[in-house]
Amino acid sequence: MKTKIIKVNINNRSSFNKLKSAAELIRNGKLVVFPTETVYGLGADATDTNAVRNIYKAKGRPSDNPLIVHIANPQDAEKYAYTNSLYYKLADKFMPGPLTVIMKSKSSIPKTTRGGLDTVAIRCPQNAVARKLIEYSKRPIAAPSANLSGSPSPTSFKHVCDDMNGRVNMIINSSDSDFGLESTIVKIEDENTLTLLRPGKITVDDLRGVCEKVNVAHAVTEELKEGERALSPGMKYRHYSPKAPLILLDGSIEKISEYLSGEDDSHTAVILYDEDIDILKEHLMNVDFYNFGASNDRLTQAHRLFYILREVDKKGYKKIFAPLPSQEGIGLALYNRMIRASAHNIIKL
Ligand code: TXA
Ligand code: MG
């Protein structure tokens, strides 16, 4: 398939016409990759079963793993889901923004979009290009992350092209994703209870600010047990995996330094906090270091994680090491993506 690429700058009026042509493709059942504030998405009309099937195909994604439905305004959720007062509390506080809310679905969203479930995932993104695309298409847009199934979500136009050029009708070339990890996903259980299924920029503490009871699904921080049913189908698939094994080191910088001195060769990549690299580069002469950001700067780390994982993947290392992050605040989102990218390969030092 020939992929059309359009470059869009939201501050430039000529971009609006380009986005109208993208919206026309969505209305015609085609696939359009678009930017969001979290990661790039692979979009199609959420109400068009054929278009949605083509999303699963283009990604190589199992058809029981449901898609998020993107809307332009929080109240549009009424058309697709049975909302309640908790939905509107979340919407007031966090929408538009990097939050996805799971509720019972109305029949307006086909089962194919929902991976056969009775529930639907609703998200109102903040990115201006994404918002215009949804508005102009006058459709809810189903969109998973625009990566091939199993590789890290793309946070730049270049990484989108690596995976999707030739597989979709259009790619919108826009700026790098602002946050860099996918949205926080919560399931509404009742008026006062949420279950966190995937951590993101909106943290557990943020959610507790609007909802009394926030349970964290144990698969957020732990491995699913053999035969256990996942609350979110996405939890059961291996994710974001680099080709070389990613090994997470859990310990002080002194312990990490000691451990890595036995791994000091040119086939090793070490992802580490900036200040720790300054210490370690004195005595690790052969490894390649990748700056993760300052140890207390979780936003920079979130912004860089998938980008770095894709870059190290291209270099053909035999091993990749990274620190195990703490689970505090946005750290929980990093922790969740990193334990899965490493297939729970953690060394306690
Ligand atoms: O930031 C994001 O959420 C990005 C951008 C493009 O919006 N999208 C994204 O989609 O990350 P995806 O498909 O890569 O991840 C969605 C996750 C999957 O793990 C899926 O299993 C889960 O959401 N999910 C979707 N609908 C669900 C439902 N009804 N119940 C439980 N989990 C659901
Ligand atoms: Mg994904």
PDB file of C-alpha atoms in Angstrom, residues 87-199:
ATOM      1  CA  TYR A  87     -17.126   9.641  34.653  1.00  0.00           C
ATOM      2  CA  TYR A  88     -18.018  13.338  34.746  1.00  0.00           C
ATOM      3  CA  LYS A  89     -15.838  13.950  37.808  1.00  0.00           C
ATOM      4  CA  LEU A  90     -12.914  12.388  35.924  1.00  0.00           C
ATOM      5  CA  ALA A  91     -13.783  14.309  32.764  1.00  0.00           C
ATOM      6  CA  ASP A  92     -13.943  17.651  34.612  1.00  0.00           C
ATOM      7  CA  LYS A  93     -10.546  17.126  36.105  1.00  0.00           C
ATOM      8  CA  PHE A  94      -8.563  15.252  33.438  1.00  0.00           C
ATOM      9  CA  MET A  95     -10.178  15.691  30.006  1.00  0.00           C
ATOM     10  CA  PRO A  96      -9.041  16.483  27.451  1.00  0.00           C
ATOM     11  CA  GLY A  97      -5.903  14.652  28.542  1.00  0.00           C
ATOM     12  CA  PRO A  98      -4.034  11.363  28.913  1.00  0.00           C
ATOM     13  CA  LEU A  99      -6.815   9.357  30.608  1.00  0.00           C
ATOM     14  CA  THR A 100      -8.828   6.412  29.240  1.00  0.00           C
ATOM     15  CA  VAL A 101     -12.020   5.363  31.011  1.00  0.00           C
ATOM     16  CA  ILE A 102     -13.613   1.927  30.673  1.00  0.00           C
ATOM     17  CA  MET A 103     -17.384   1.680  30.994  1.00  0.00           C
ATOM     18  CA  LYS A 104     -20.215  -0.541  29.793  1.00  0.00           C
ATOM     19  CA  SER A 105     -20.537  -0.108  26.031  1.00  0.00           C
ATOM     20  CA  LYS A 106     -23.597   0.921  24.050  1.00  0.00           C
ATOM     21  CA  SER A 107     -24.304  -1.003  20.840  1.00  0.00           C
ATOM     22  CA  SER A 108     -23.128   1.953  18.704  1.00  0.00           C
ATOM     23  CA  ILE A 109     -19.579   0.601  19.087  1.00  0.00           C
ATOM     24  CA  PRO A 110     -19.192  -2.738  17.279  1.00  0.00           C
ATOM     25  CA  LYS A 111     -17.867  -5.750  19.193  1.00  0.00           C
ATOM     26  CA  THR A 112     -14.864  -5.915  16.856  1.00  0.00           C
ATOM     27  CA  THR A 113     -13.657  -2.558  18.213  1.00  0.00           C
ATOM     28  CA  ARG A 114     -14.097  -3.855  21.773  1.00  0.00           C
ATOM     29  CA  GLY A 115     -12.303  -7.168  21.192  1.00  0.00           C
ATOM     30  CA  GLY A 116     -15.610  -8.921  21.962  1.00  0.00           C
ATOM     31  CA  LEU A 117     -15.993  -7.354  25.442  1.00  0.00           C
ATOM     32  CA  ASP A 118     -19.141  -5.689  26.858  1.00  0.00           C
ATOM     33  CA  THR A 119     -17.136  -2.642  27.861  1.00  0.00           C
ATOM     34  CA  VAL A 120     -15.593   0.175  25.840  1.00  0.00           C
ATOM     35  CA  ALA A 121     -12.501   2.312  26.493  1.00  0.00           C
ATOM     36  CA  ILE A 122     -13.103   6.049  25.973  1.00  0.00           C
ATOM     37  CA  ARG A 123     -10.412   8.718  25.689  1.00  0.00           C
ATOM     38  CA  CYS A 124     -10.592  12.432  24.852  1.00  0.00           C
ATOM     39  CA  PRO A 125      -7.041  13.415  23.839  1.00  0.00           C
ATOM     40  CA  GLN A 126      -5.519  16.840  24.362  1.00  0.00           C
ATOM     41  CA  ASN A 127      -3.233  17.050  21.319  1.00  0.00           C
ATOM     42  CA  ALA A 128      -4.617  19.750  18.995  1.00  0.00           C
ATOM     43  CA  VAL A 129      -4.011  17.740  15.793  1.00  0.00           C
ATOM     44  CA  ALA A 130      -5.793  14.716  17.238  1.00  0.00           C
ATOM     45  CA  ARG A 131      -8.715  16.854  18.355  1.00  0.00           C
ATOM     46  CA  LYS A 132      -9.138  18.502  14.948  1.00  0.00           C
ATOM     47  CA  LEU A 133      -8.943  15.132  13.187  1.00  0.00           C
ATOM     48  CA  ILE A 134     -11.738  13.694  15.354  1.00  0.00           C
ATOM     49  CA  GLU A 135     -13.826  16.865  15.025  1.00  0.00           C
ATOM     50  CA  TYR A 136     -13.504  17.061  11.229  1.00  0.00           C
ATOM     51  CA  SER A 137     -14.192  13.369  10.696  1.00  0.00           C
ATOM     52  CA  LYS A 138     -17.344  13.562  12.875  1.00  0.00           C
ATOM     53  CA  ARG A 139     -16.579   9.994  13.914  1.00  0.00           C
ATOM     54  CA  PRO A 140     -15.280   8.350  17.087  1.00  0.00           C
ATOM     55  CA  ILE A 141     -11.765   7.183  16.190  1.00  0.00           C
ATOM     56  CA  ALA A 142     -10.538   3.763  17.332  1.00  0.00           C
ATOM     57  CA  ALA A 143      -6.784   3.880  17.795  1.00  0.00           C
ATOM     58  CA  PRO A 144      -4.203   1.641  19.372  1.00  0.00           C
ATOM     59  CA  SER A 145      -0.599   2.823  19.586  1.00  0.00           C
ATOM     60  CA  ALA A 146       0.843   2.978  16.058  1.00  0.00           C
ATOM     61  CA  ASN A 147       3.517   0.298  16.539  1.00  0.00           C
ATOM     62  CA  LEU A 148       3.710  -3.235  15.247  1.00  0.00           C
ATOM     63  CA  SER A 149       2.339  -5.524  17.958  1.00  0.00           C
ATOM     64  CA  GLY A 150       5.084  -6.228  20.517  1.00  0.00           C
ATOM     65  CA  SER A 151       7.399  -3.282  19.785  1.00  0.00           C
ATOM     66  CA  PRO A 152       7.536  -0.054  21.819  1.00  0.00           C
ATOM     67  CA  SER A 153       4.863   2.570  21.150  1.00  0.00           C
ATOM     68  CA  PRO A 154       6.144   5.231  18.718  1.00  0.00           C
ATOM     69  CA  THR A 155       6.747   8.700  20.101  1.00  0.00           C
ATOM     70  CA  SER A 156       8.220  10.307  16.961  1.00  0.00           C
ATOM     71  CA  PHE A 157       7.280  10.520  13.284  1.00  0.00           C
ATOM     72  CA  LYS A 158      10.460   8.632  12.378  1.00  0.00           C
ATOM     73  CA  HIS A 159       9.569   5.687  14.626  1.00  0.00           C
ATOM     74  CA  VAL A 160       6.023   5.624  13.256  1.00  0.00           C
ATOM     75  CA  CYS A 161       7.413   5.309   9.727  1.00  0.00           C
ATOM     76  CA  ASP A 162       9.744   2.465  10.775  1.00  0.00           C
ATOM     77  CA  ASP A 163       6.663   0.399  11.681  1.00  0.00           C
ATOM     78  CA  MET A 164       3.775   1.735   9.591  1.00  0.00           C
ATOM     79  CA  ASN A 165       5.043   3.022   6.246  1.00  0.00           C
ATOM     80  CA  GLY A 166       3.337   0.906   3.566  1.00  0.00           C
ATOM     81  CA  ARG A 167       0.749  -0.511   6.003  1.00  0.00           C
ATOM     82  CA  VAL A 168      -1.626   2.456   6.369  1.00  0.00           C
ATOM     83  CA  ASN A 169      -3.271   5.000   4.048  1.00  0.00           C
ATOM     84  CA  MET A 170      -1.850   8.092   5.700  1.00  0.00           C
ATOM     85  CA  ILE A 171       0.670   9.167   8.331  1.00  0.00           C
ATOM     86  CA  ILE A 172       0.469  12.634   9.854  1.00  0.00           C
ATOM     87  CA  ASN A 173       3.979  13.986  10.413  1.00  0.00           C
ATOM     88  CA  SER A 174       3.824  16.075  13.585  1.00  0.00           C
ATOM     89  CA  SER A 175       6.002  16.820  16.602  1.00  0.00           C
ATOM     90  CA  ASP A 176       7.278  14.228  19.087  1.00  0.00           C
ATOM     91  CA  SER A 177       4.776  13.016  21.670  1.00  0.00           C
ATOM     92  CA  ASP A 178       4.709  15.318  24.639  1.00  0.00           C
ATOM     93  CA  PHE A 179       4.519  12.688  27.399  1.00  0.00           C
ATOM     94  CA  GLY A 180       5.881   9.574  25.688  1.00  0.00           C
ATOM     95  CA  LEU A 181       4.030   6.759  27.529  1.00  0.00           C
ATOM     96  CA  GLU A 182       0.456   5.658  26.824  1.00  0.00           C
ATOM     97  CA  SER A 183      -2.573   7.017  28.698  1.00  0.00           C
ATOM     98  CA  THR A 184      -3.605   6.025  32.215  1.00  0.00           C
ATOM     99  CA  ILE A 185      -6.442   3.468  31.943  1.00  0.00           C
ATOM    100  CA  VAL A 186      -9.105   3.153  34.646  1.00  0.00           C
ATOM    101  CA  LYS A 187     -12.223   1.040  34.816  1.00  0.00           C
ATOM    102  CA  ILE A 188     -15.306   2.514  36.483  1.00  0.00           C
ATOM    103  CA  GLU A 189     -16.647  -0.134  38.889  1.00  0.00           C
ATOM    104  CA  ASP A 190     -19.390   1.993  40.506  1.00  0.00           C
ATOM    105  CA  GLU A 191     -20.000   5.630  41.487  1.00  0.00           C
ATOM    106  CA  ASN A 192     -17.136   5.563  44.019  1.00  0.00           C
ATOM    107  CA  THR A 193     -14.683   2.942  42.779  1.00  0.00           C
ATOM    108  CA  LEU A 194     -12.038   2.781  40.093  1.00  0.00           C
ATOM    109  CA  THR A 195      -9.589   0.058  39.118  1.00  0.00           C
ATOM    110  CA  LEU A 196      -6.310   1.228  37.623  1.00  0.00           C
ATOM    111  CA  LEU A 197      -5.450  -1.059  34.693  1.00  0.00           C
ATOM    112  CA  ARG A 198      -2.526   0.869  33.193  1.00  0.00           C
ATOM    113  CA  PRO A 199      -0.596   3.658  34.944  1.00  0.00           C
TER     114      PRO A 199
END
